[in-house]
PDB file of C-alpha atoms in Angstrom:
ATOM      1  CA  MET A   1     -42.884  12.743 -39.517  1.00 60.00           C
ATOM      2  CA  SER A   2     -44.879  11.150 -37.002  1.00 61.00           C
ATOM      3  CA  ALA A   3     -43.543   8.536 -34.355  1.00 60.00           C
ATOM      4  CA  SER A   4     -45.335   5.458 -36.190  1.00 74.00           C
ATOM      5  CA  ALA A   5     -43.435   6.430 -39.286  1.00 87.00           C
ATOM      6  CA  ARG A   6     -39.998   6.191 -37.694  1.00 92.00           C
ATOM      7  CA  TYR A   7     -38.097   3.639 -35.892  1.00 93.00           C
ATOM      8  CA  SER A   8     -38.207   3.362 -32.149  1.00 93.00           C
ATOM      9  CA  ARG A   9     -35.718   5.449 -30.358  1.00 93.00           C
ATOM     10  CA  LEU A  10     -34.031   2.224 -29.229  1.00 94.00           C
ATOM     11  CA  SER A  11     -33.587   0.937 -32.580  1.00 95.00           C
ATOM     12  CA  ILE A  12     -32.341   4.308 -33.888  1.00 96.00           C
ATOM     13  CA  SER A  13     -29.789   4.558 -30.789  1.00 96.00           C
ATOM     14  CA  LEU A  14     -28.568   1.091 -31.368  1.00 97.00           C
ATOM     15  CA  HIS A  15     -28.185   1.688 -35.355  1.00 97.00           C
ATOM     16  CA  TRP A  16     -25.974   4.519 -34.825  1.00 97.00           C
ATOM     17  CA  LEU A  17     -24.071   3.365 -31.937  1.00 98.00           C
ATOM     18  CA  THR A  18     -23.264   0.128 -33.841  1.00 98.00           C
ATOM     19  CA  LEU A  19     -22.277   2.261 -36.883  1.00 98.00           C
ATOM     20  CA  LEU A  20     -19.821   4.398 -34.461  1.00 98.00           C
ATOM     21  CA  LEU A  21     -18.524   1.263 -33.078  1.00 98.00           C
ATOM     22  CA  ILE A  22     -18.061  -0.244 -36.470  1.00 98.00           C
ATOM     23  CA  VAL A  23     -15.798   2.934 -37.375  1.00 98.00           C
ATOM     24  CA  VAL A  24     -14.033   2.536 -34.215  1.00 98.00           C
ATOM     25  CA  VAL A  25     -12.999  -1.284 -34.878  1.00 98.00           C
ATOM     26  CA  TYR A  26     -11.953  -0.325 -38.519  1.00 97.00           C
ATOM     27  CA  ALA A  27     -10.056   2.622 -37.427  1.00 98.00           C
ATOM     28  CA  MET A  28      -7.924   0.445 -34.694  1.00 97.00           C
ATOM     29  CA  MET A  29      -7.444  -2.291 -37.618  1.00 95.00           C
ATOM     30  CA  GLU A  30      -6.072   0.027 -40.400  1.00 95.00           C
ATOM     31  CA  LEU A  31      -3.975   2.355 -37.702  1.00 96.00           C
ATOM     32  CA  LYS A  32      -2.520  -0.218 -35.380  1.00 93.00           C
ATOM     33  CA  GLY A  33       0.185  -0.809 -38.299  1.00 92.00           C
ATOM     34  CA  LEU A  34       1.751   2.583 -37.692  1.00 96.00           C
ATOM     35  CA  PHE A  35       3.269   1.219 -34.267  1.00 96.00           C
ATOM     36  CA  PRO A  36       5.841  -1.652 -33.660  1.00 95.00           C
ATOM     37  CA  LYS A  37       4.273  -5.152 -33.238  1.00 93.00           C
ATOM     38  CA  ASP A  38       4.720  -5.426 -29.400  1.00 93.00           C
ATOM     39  CA  SER A  39       4.482  -1.783 -28.462  1.00 96.00           C
ATOM     40  CA  PRO A  40       1.919  -0.736 -25.898  1.00 96.00           C
ATOM     41  CA  GLU A  41       0.211   1.527 -28.387  1.00 96.00           C
ATOM     42  CA  ARG A  42      -0.491  -1.427 -30.654  1.00 96.00           C
ATOM     43  CA  ALA A  43      -1.872  -3.567 -27.589  1.00 95.00           C
ATOM     44  CA  VAL A  44      -4.094  -0.840 -26.788  1.00 96.00           C
ATOM     45  CA  MET A  45      -5.371  -0.685 -30.295  1.00 96.00           C
ATOM     46  CA  LYS A  46      -6.221  -4.317 -30.292  1.00 95.00           C
ATOM     47  CA  MET A  47      -7.958  -4.313 -27.339  1.00 96.00           C
ATOM     48  CA  VAL A  48     -10.133  -1.583 -28.298  1.00 97.00           C
ATOM     49  CA  HIS A  49     -10.686  -3.336 -31.526  1.00 97.00           C
ATOM     50  CA  SER A  50     -11.530  -6.660 -29.741  1.00 97.00           C
ATOM     51  CA  SER A  51     -13.536  -4.850 -27.251  1.00 98.00           C
ATOM     52  CA  CYS A  52     -15.489  -2.761 -29.607  1.00 98.00           C
ATOM     53  CA  GLY A  53     -16.252  -5.874 -31.975  1.00 98.00           C
ATOM     54  CA  LEU A  54     -17.572  -7.953 -28.880  1.00 98.00           C
ATOM     55  CA  THR A  55     -19.585  -4.921 -27.843  1.00 98.00           C
ATOM     56  CA  ILE A  56     -21.010  -4.975 -31.426  1.00 98.00           C
ATOM     57  CA  LEU A  57     -21.771  -8.433 -31.037  1.00 98.00           C
ATOM     58  CA  ALA A  58     -24.031  -7.604 -28.078  1.00 98.00           C
ATOM     59  CA  LEU A  59     -25.694  -4.859 -29.610  1.00 98.00           C
ATOM     60  CA  THR A  60     -26.562  -6.942 -32.488  1.00 98.00           C
ATOM     61  CA  MET A  61     -28.220  -9.499 -30.456  1.00 98.00           C
ATOM     62  CA  ILE A  62     -30.338  -7.007 -28.715  1.00 97.00           C
ATOM     63  CA  ARG A  63     -31.219  -5.296 -32.260  1.00 96.00           C
ATOM     64  CA  LEU A  64     -32.394  -8.398 -33.645  1.00 96.00           C
ATOM     65  CA  THR A  65     -34.519  -9.163 -30.158  1.00 96.00           C
ATOM     66  CA  THR A  66     -36.118  -5.644 -30.888  1.00 94.00           C
ATOM     67  CA  ARG A  67     -36.926  -6.654 -34.339  1.00 91.00           C
ATOM     68  CA  LEU A  68     -39.035  -9.352 -33.135  1.00 93.00           C
ATOM     69  CA  PHE A  69     -41.178  -7.373 -31.217  1.00 92.00           C
ATOM     70  CA  GLN A  70     -41.180  -4.086 -33.412  1.00 90.00           C
ATOM     71  CA  ARG A  71     -42.372  -3.762 -36.949  1.00 88.00           C
ATOM     72  CA  SER A  72     -40.474  -1.738 -39.261  1.00 90.00           C
ATOM     73  CA  PRO A  73     -42.365   1.549 -40.104  1.00 93.00           C
ATOM     74  CA  ALA A  74     -43.613   1.538 -43.683  1.00 93.00           C
ATOM     75  CA  ILE A  75     -41.726   3.168 -46.350  1.00 93.00           C
ATOM     76  CA  THR A  76     -43.350   5.637 -48.302  1.00 94.00           C
ATOM     77  CA  PRO A  77     -43.846   5.866 -51.344  1.00 94.00           C
ATOM     78  CA  ALA A  78     -43.282   2.114 -51.161  1.00 93.00           C
ATOM     79  CA  PRO A  79     -40.333   0.929 -53.231  1.00 94.00           C
ATOM     80  CA  ALA A  80     -40.481  -1.909 -56.232  1.00 94.00           C
ATOM     81  CA  ALA A  81     -40.693  -5.102 -55.128  1.00 95.00           C
ATOM     82  CA  TRP A  82     -37.127  -5.901 -56.231  1.00 95.00           C
ATOM     83  CA  GLU A  83     -35.656  -3.228 -54.127  1.00 94.00           C
ATOM     84  CA  GLN A  84     -37.840  -4.804 -51.125  1.00 95.00           C
ATOM     85  CA  VAL A  85     -36.077  -8.179 -51.746  1.00 96.00           C
ATOM     86  CA  GLY A  86     -32.825  -6.381 -52.269  1.00 96.00           C
ATOM     87  CA  ALA A  87     -33.106  -4.636 -48.823  1.00 95.00           C
ATOM     88  CA  ARG A  88     -33.992  -7.717 -47.139  1.00 96.00           C
ATOM     89  CA  LEU A  89     -30.837  -9.637 -48.539  1.00 97.00           C
ATOM     90  CA  MET A  90     -28.803  -6.627 -47.706  1.00 97.00           C
ATOM     91  CA  HIS A  91     -29.942  -6.542 -44.116  1.00 96.00           C
ATOM     92  CA  ALA A  92     -29.407 -10.360 -43.722  1.00 97.00           C
ATOM     93  CA  ALA A  93     -25.944 -10.083 -44.967  1.00 98.00           C
ATOM     94  CA  LEU A  94     -25.202  -7.198 -42.544  1.00 98.00           C
ATOM     95  CA  TYR A  95     -26.522  -8.704 -39.662  1.00 98.00           C
ATOM     96  CA  ALA A  96     -24.678 -12.063 -40.570  1.00 98.00           C
ATOM     97  CA  PHE A  97     -21.402  -9.929 -40.699  1.00 98.00           C
ATOM     98  CA  LEU A  98     -22.221  -8.183 -37.323  1.00 98.00           C
ATOM     99  CA  ILE A  99     -22.459 -11.526 -35.808  1.00 98.00           C
ATOM    100  CA  ALA A 100     -19.759 -13.537 -37.791  1.00 98.00           C
ATOM    101  CA  MET A 101     -16.787 -11.099 -37.371  1.00 98.00           C
ATOM    102  CA  PRO A 102     -16.728 -11.143 -33.554  1.00 98.00           C
ATOM    103  CA  LEU A 103     -17.135 -14.812 -33.229  1.00 98.00           C
ATOM    104  CA  LEU A 104     -14.512 -15.519 -36.065  1.00 98.00           C
ATOM    105  CA  ALA A 105     -12.317 -13.496 -33.987  1.00 97.00           C
ATOM    106  CA  TRP A 106     -12.974 -15.112 -30.845  1.00 97.00           C
ATOM    107  CA  PHE A 107     -12.807 -18.814 -32.274  1.00 97.00           C
ATOM    108  CA  GLY A 108      -9.305 -17.735 -33.919  1.00 97.00           C
ATOM    109  CA  ILE A 109      -7.750 -16.056 -30.674  1.00 97.00           C
ATOM    110  CA  ASN A 110      -8.662 -19.332 -28.840  1.00 97.00           C
ATOM    111  CA  SER A 111      -7.600 -21.883 -31.749  1.00 97.00           C
ATOM    112  CA  PHE A 112      -4.089 -19.800 -31.318  1.00 96.00           C
ATOM    113  CA  GLY A 113      -4.216 -20.647 -27.566  1.00 96.00           C
ATOM    114  CA  GLY A 114      -5.340 -16.769 -26.548  1.00 95.00           C
ATOM    115  CA  THR A 115      -7.698 -15.434 -23.872  1.00 96.00           C
ATOM    116  CA  VAL A 116     -10.407 -13.078 -25.395  1.00 96.00           C
ATOM    117  CA  LYS A 117     -10.886 -10.220 -23.208  1.00 95.00           C
ATOM    118  CA  ALA A 118     -13.873  -7.358 -23.810  1.00 96.00           C
ATOM    119  CA  TRP A 119     -12.858  -4.315 -21.834  1.00 96.00           C
ATOM    120  CA  GLY A 120     -10.396  -5.803 -19.495  1.00 94.00           C
ATOM    121  CA  PHE A 121     -12.986  -8.950 -18.736  1.00 96.00           C
ATOM    122  CA  ALA A 122     -11.497 -12.534 -19.794  1.00 97.00           C
ATOM    123  CA  LEU A 123     -14.115 -14.492 -22.032  1.00 97.00           C
ATOM    124  CA  PRO A 124     -14.647 -18.191 -21.988  1.00 97.00           C
ATOM    125  CA  ALA A 125     -12.918 -20.041 -24.526  1.00 96.00           C
ATOM    126  CA  LEU A 126     -15.087 -21.158 -27.689  1.00 95.00           C
ATOM    127  CA  ALA A 127     -12.290 -23.412 -28.945  1.00 95.00           C
ATOM    128  CA  GLY A 128      -9.465 -25.467 -28.072  1.00 95.00           C
ATOM    129  CA  GLU A 129      -5.812 -24.661 -29.194  1.00 96.00           C
ATOM    130  CA  ASP A 130      -5.266 -25.645 -33.018  1.00 97.00           C
ATOM    131  CA  LYS A 131      -3.096 -23.306 -34.563  1.00 96.00           C
ATOM    132  CA  ALA A 132      -3.763 -24.569 -38.371  1.00 97.00           C
ATOM    133  CA  LEU A 133      -7.492 -24.029 -37.717  1.00 96.00           C
ATOM    134  CA  GLY A 134      -6.554 -20.451 -36.031  1.00 96.00           C
ATOM    135  CA  ARG A 135      -4.862 -19.215 -39.096  1.00 97.00           C
ATOM    136  CA  THR A 136      -7.689 -20.189 -41.119  1.00 97.00           C
ATOM    137  CA  ILE A 137     -10.040 -18.552 -39.166  1.00 97.00           C
ATOM    138  CA  ILE A 138      -8.281 -15.212 -38.844  1.00 96.00           C
ATOM    139  CA  ASP A 139      -7.478 -15.255 -42.541  1.00 97.00           C
ATOM    140  CA  THR A 140     -11.396 -15.736 -43.171  1.00 98.00           C
ATOM    141  CA  HIS A 141     -12.000 -12.846 -40.233  1.00 97.00           C
ATOM    142  CA  LYS A 142      -9.527 -10.707 -42.414  1.00 96.00           C
ATOM    143  CA  LEU A 143     -11.393 -11.692 -45.564  1.00 97.00           C
ATOM    144  CA  ILE A 144     -14.763 -10.763 -44.240  1.00 98.00           C
ATOM    145  CA  ALA A 145     -13.628  -7.524 -42.859  1.00 97.00           C
ATOM    146  CA  ASN A 146     -12.775  -6.232 -46.455  1.00 97.00           C
ATOM    147  CA  ILE A 147     -16.062  -7.434 -47.598  1.00 97.00           C
ATOM    148  CA  GLY A 148     -17.493  -5.584 -44.890  1.00 97.00           C
ATOM    149  CA  TYR A 149     -16.328  -2.245 -46.349  1.00 97.00           C
ATOM    150  CA  ALA A 150     -18.476  -3.295 -49.384  1.00 97.00           C
ATOM    151  CA  LEU A 151     -21.577  -4.198 -47.569  1.00 97.00           C
ATOM    152  CA  ILE A 152     -21.479  -0.950 -45.300  1.00 97.00           C
ATOM    153  CA  GLY A 153     -20.986   1.300 -48.477  1.00 97.00           C
ATOM    154  CA  LEU A 154     -23.747  -0.347 -50.472  1.00 97.00           C
ATOM    155  CA  HIS A 155     -25.986   0.021 -47.315  1.00 97.00           C
ATOM    156  CA  ALA A 156     -25.088   3.878 -47.269  1.00 97.00           C
ATOM    157  CA  LEU A 157     -25.475   4.050 -50.698  1.00 97.00           C
ATOM    158  CA  ALA A 158     -28.742   2.765 -50.815  1.00 96.00           C
ATOM    159  CA  ALA A 159     -30.178   4.884 -48.252  1.00 96.00           C
ATOM    160  CA  LEU A 160     -28.877   7.903 -50.031  1.00 96.00           C
ATOM    161  CA  LYS A 161     -30.317   6.813 -53.209  1.00 96.00           C
ATOM    162  CA  HIS A 162     -33.926   6.761 -51.442  1.00 95.00           C
ATOM    163  CA  HIS A 163     -33.436   9.735 -49.910  1.00 95.00           C
ATOM    164  CA  TYR A 164     -32.109  12.026 -52.962  1.00 96.00           C
ATOM    165  CA  ILE A 165     -33.526   9.724 -56.103  1.00 96.00           C
ATOM    166  CA  SER A 166     -36.387   7.861 -54.846  1.00 95.00           C
ATOM    167  CA  ARG A 167     -37.531  10.542 -52.293  1.00 95.00           C
ATOM    168  CA  ASP A 168     -39.029   8.271 -50.167  1.00 95.00           C
ATOM    169  CA  ASN A 169     -38.812   8.288 -46.116  1.00 94.00           C
ATOM    170  CA  THR A 170     -36.317   5.214 -46.031  1.00 93.00           C
ATOM    171  CA  LEU A 171     -33.521   7.317 -44.262  1.00 94.00           C
ATOM    172  CA  ARG A 172     -35.706   9.660 -42.502  1.00 94.00           C
ATOM    173  CA  ARG A 173     -37.000   6.558 -40.391  1.00 94.00           C
ATOM    174  CA  MET A 174     -33.561   5.751 -38.889  1.00 95.00           C
ATOM    175  CA  LEU A 175     -32.187   9.306 -38.457  1.00 94.00           C
ATOM    176  CA  PRO A 176     -31.918  10.703 -34.857  1.00 91.00           C
ATOM    177  CA  THR A 177     -34.033  13.777 -34.318  1.00 79.00           C
ATOM    178  CA  ARG A 178     -35.059  15.653 -31.147  1.00 56.00           C
ATOM    179  CA  ALA A 179     -38.285  14.782 -29.475  1.00 44.00           C
TER     180      ALA A 179
END
């Protein structure tokens, strides 16, 4: 596959690094319940969860910026118009998810009077203390996290559908390969 038929190395690297961090974020969320509430293990898991989430936010901003300057390689053979619309909607939903989740957590933690830290560095507060608002924001964060499972699953299923059923180059454009 020619270089022009693939995403740039930067785009490919950011895509797969984002996926890896999403796996870590969800793993920390799902596994923290194995430890008592105030245990050191749970505190580490919460720190990794929030730090990876905020890293995803930064990577997403970089990804969106690169999309402004790099065209997506063509899909061959071209999918139907409805699939192209669906893909655009799915990508918009995924980007909204990747931006909203860390920001909701940041606002929510600040609303509870907490300080948000990423990799040990305290971040500025985005909101003042309002515990009722904080509860609503964190509940929304948790709801969207569950929706995220469906978004990510549908994205992966669509890539597999393109690869194995449509037999186009959708998936191959984003796969990491050796130069």
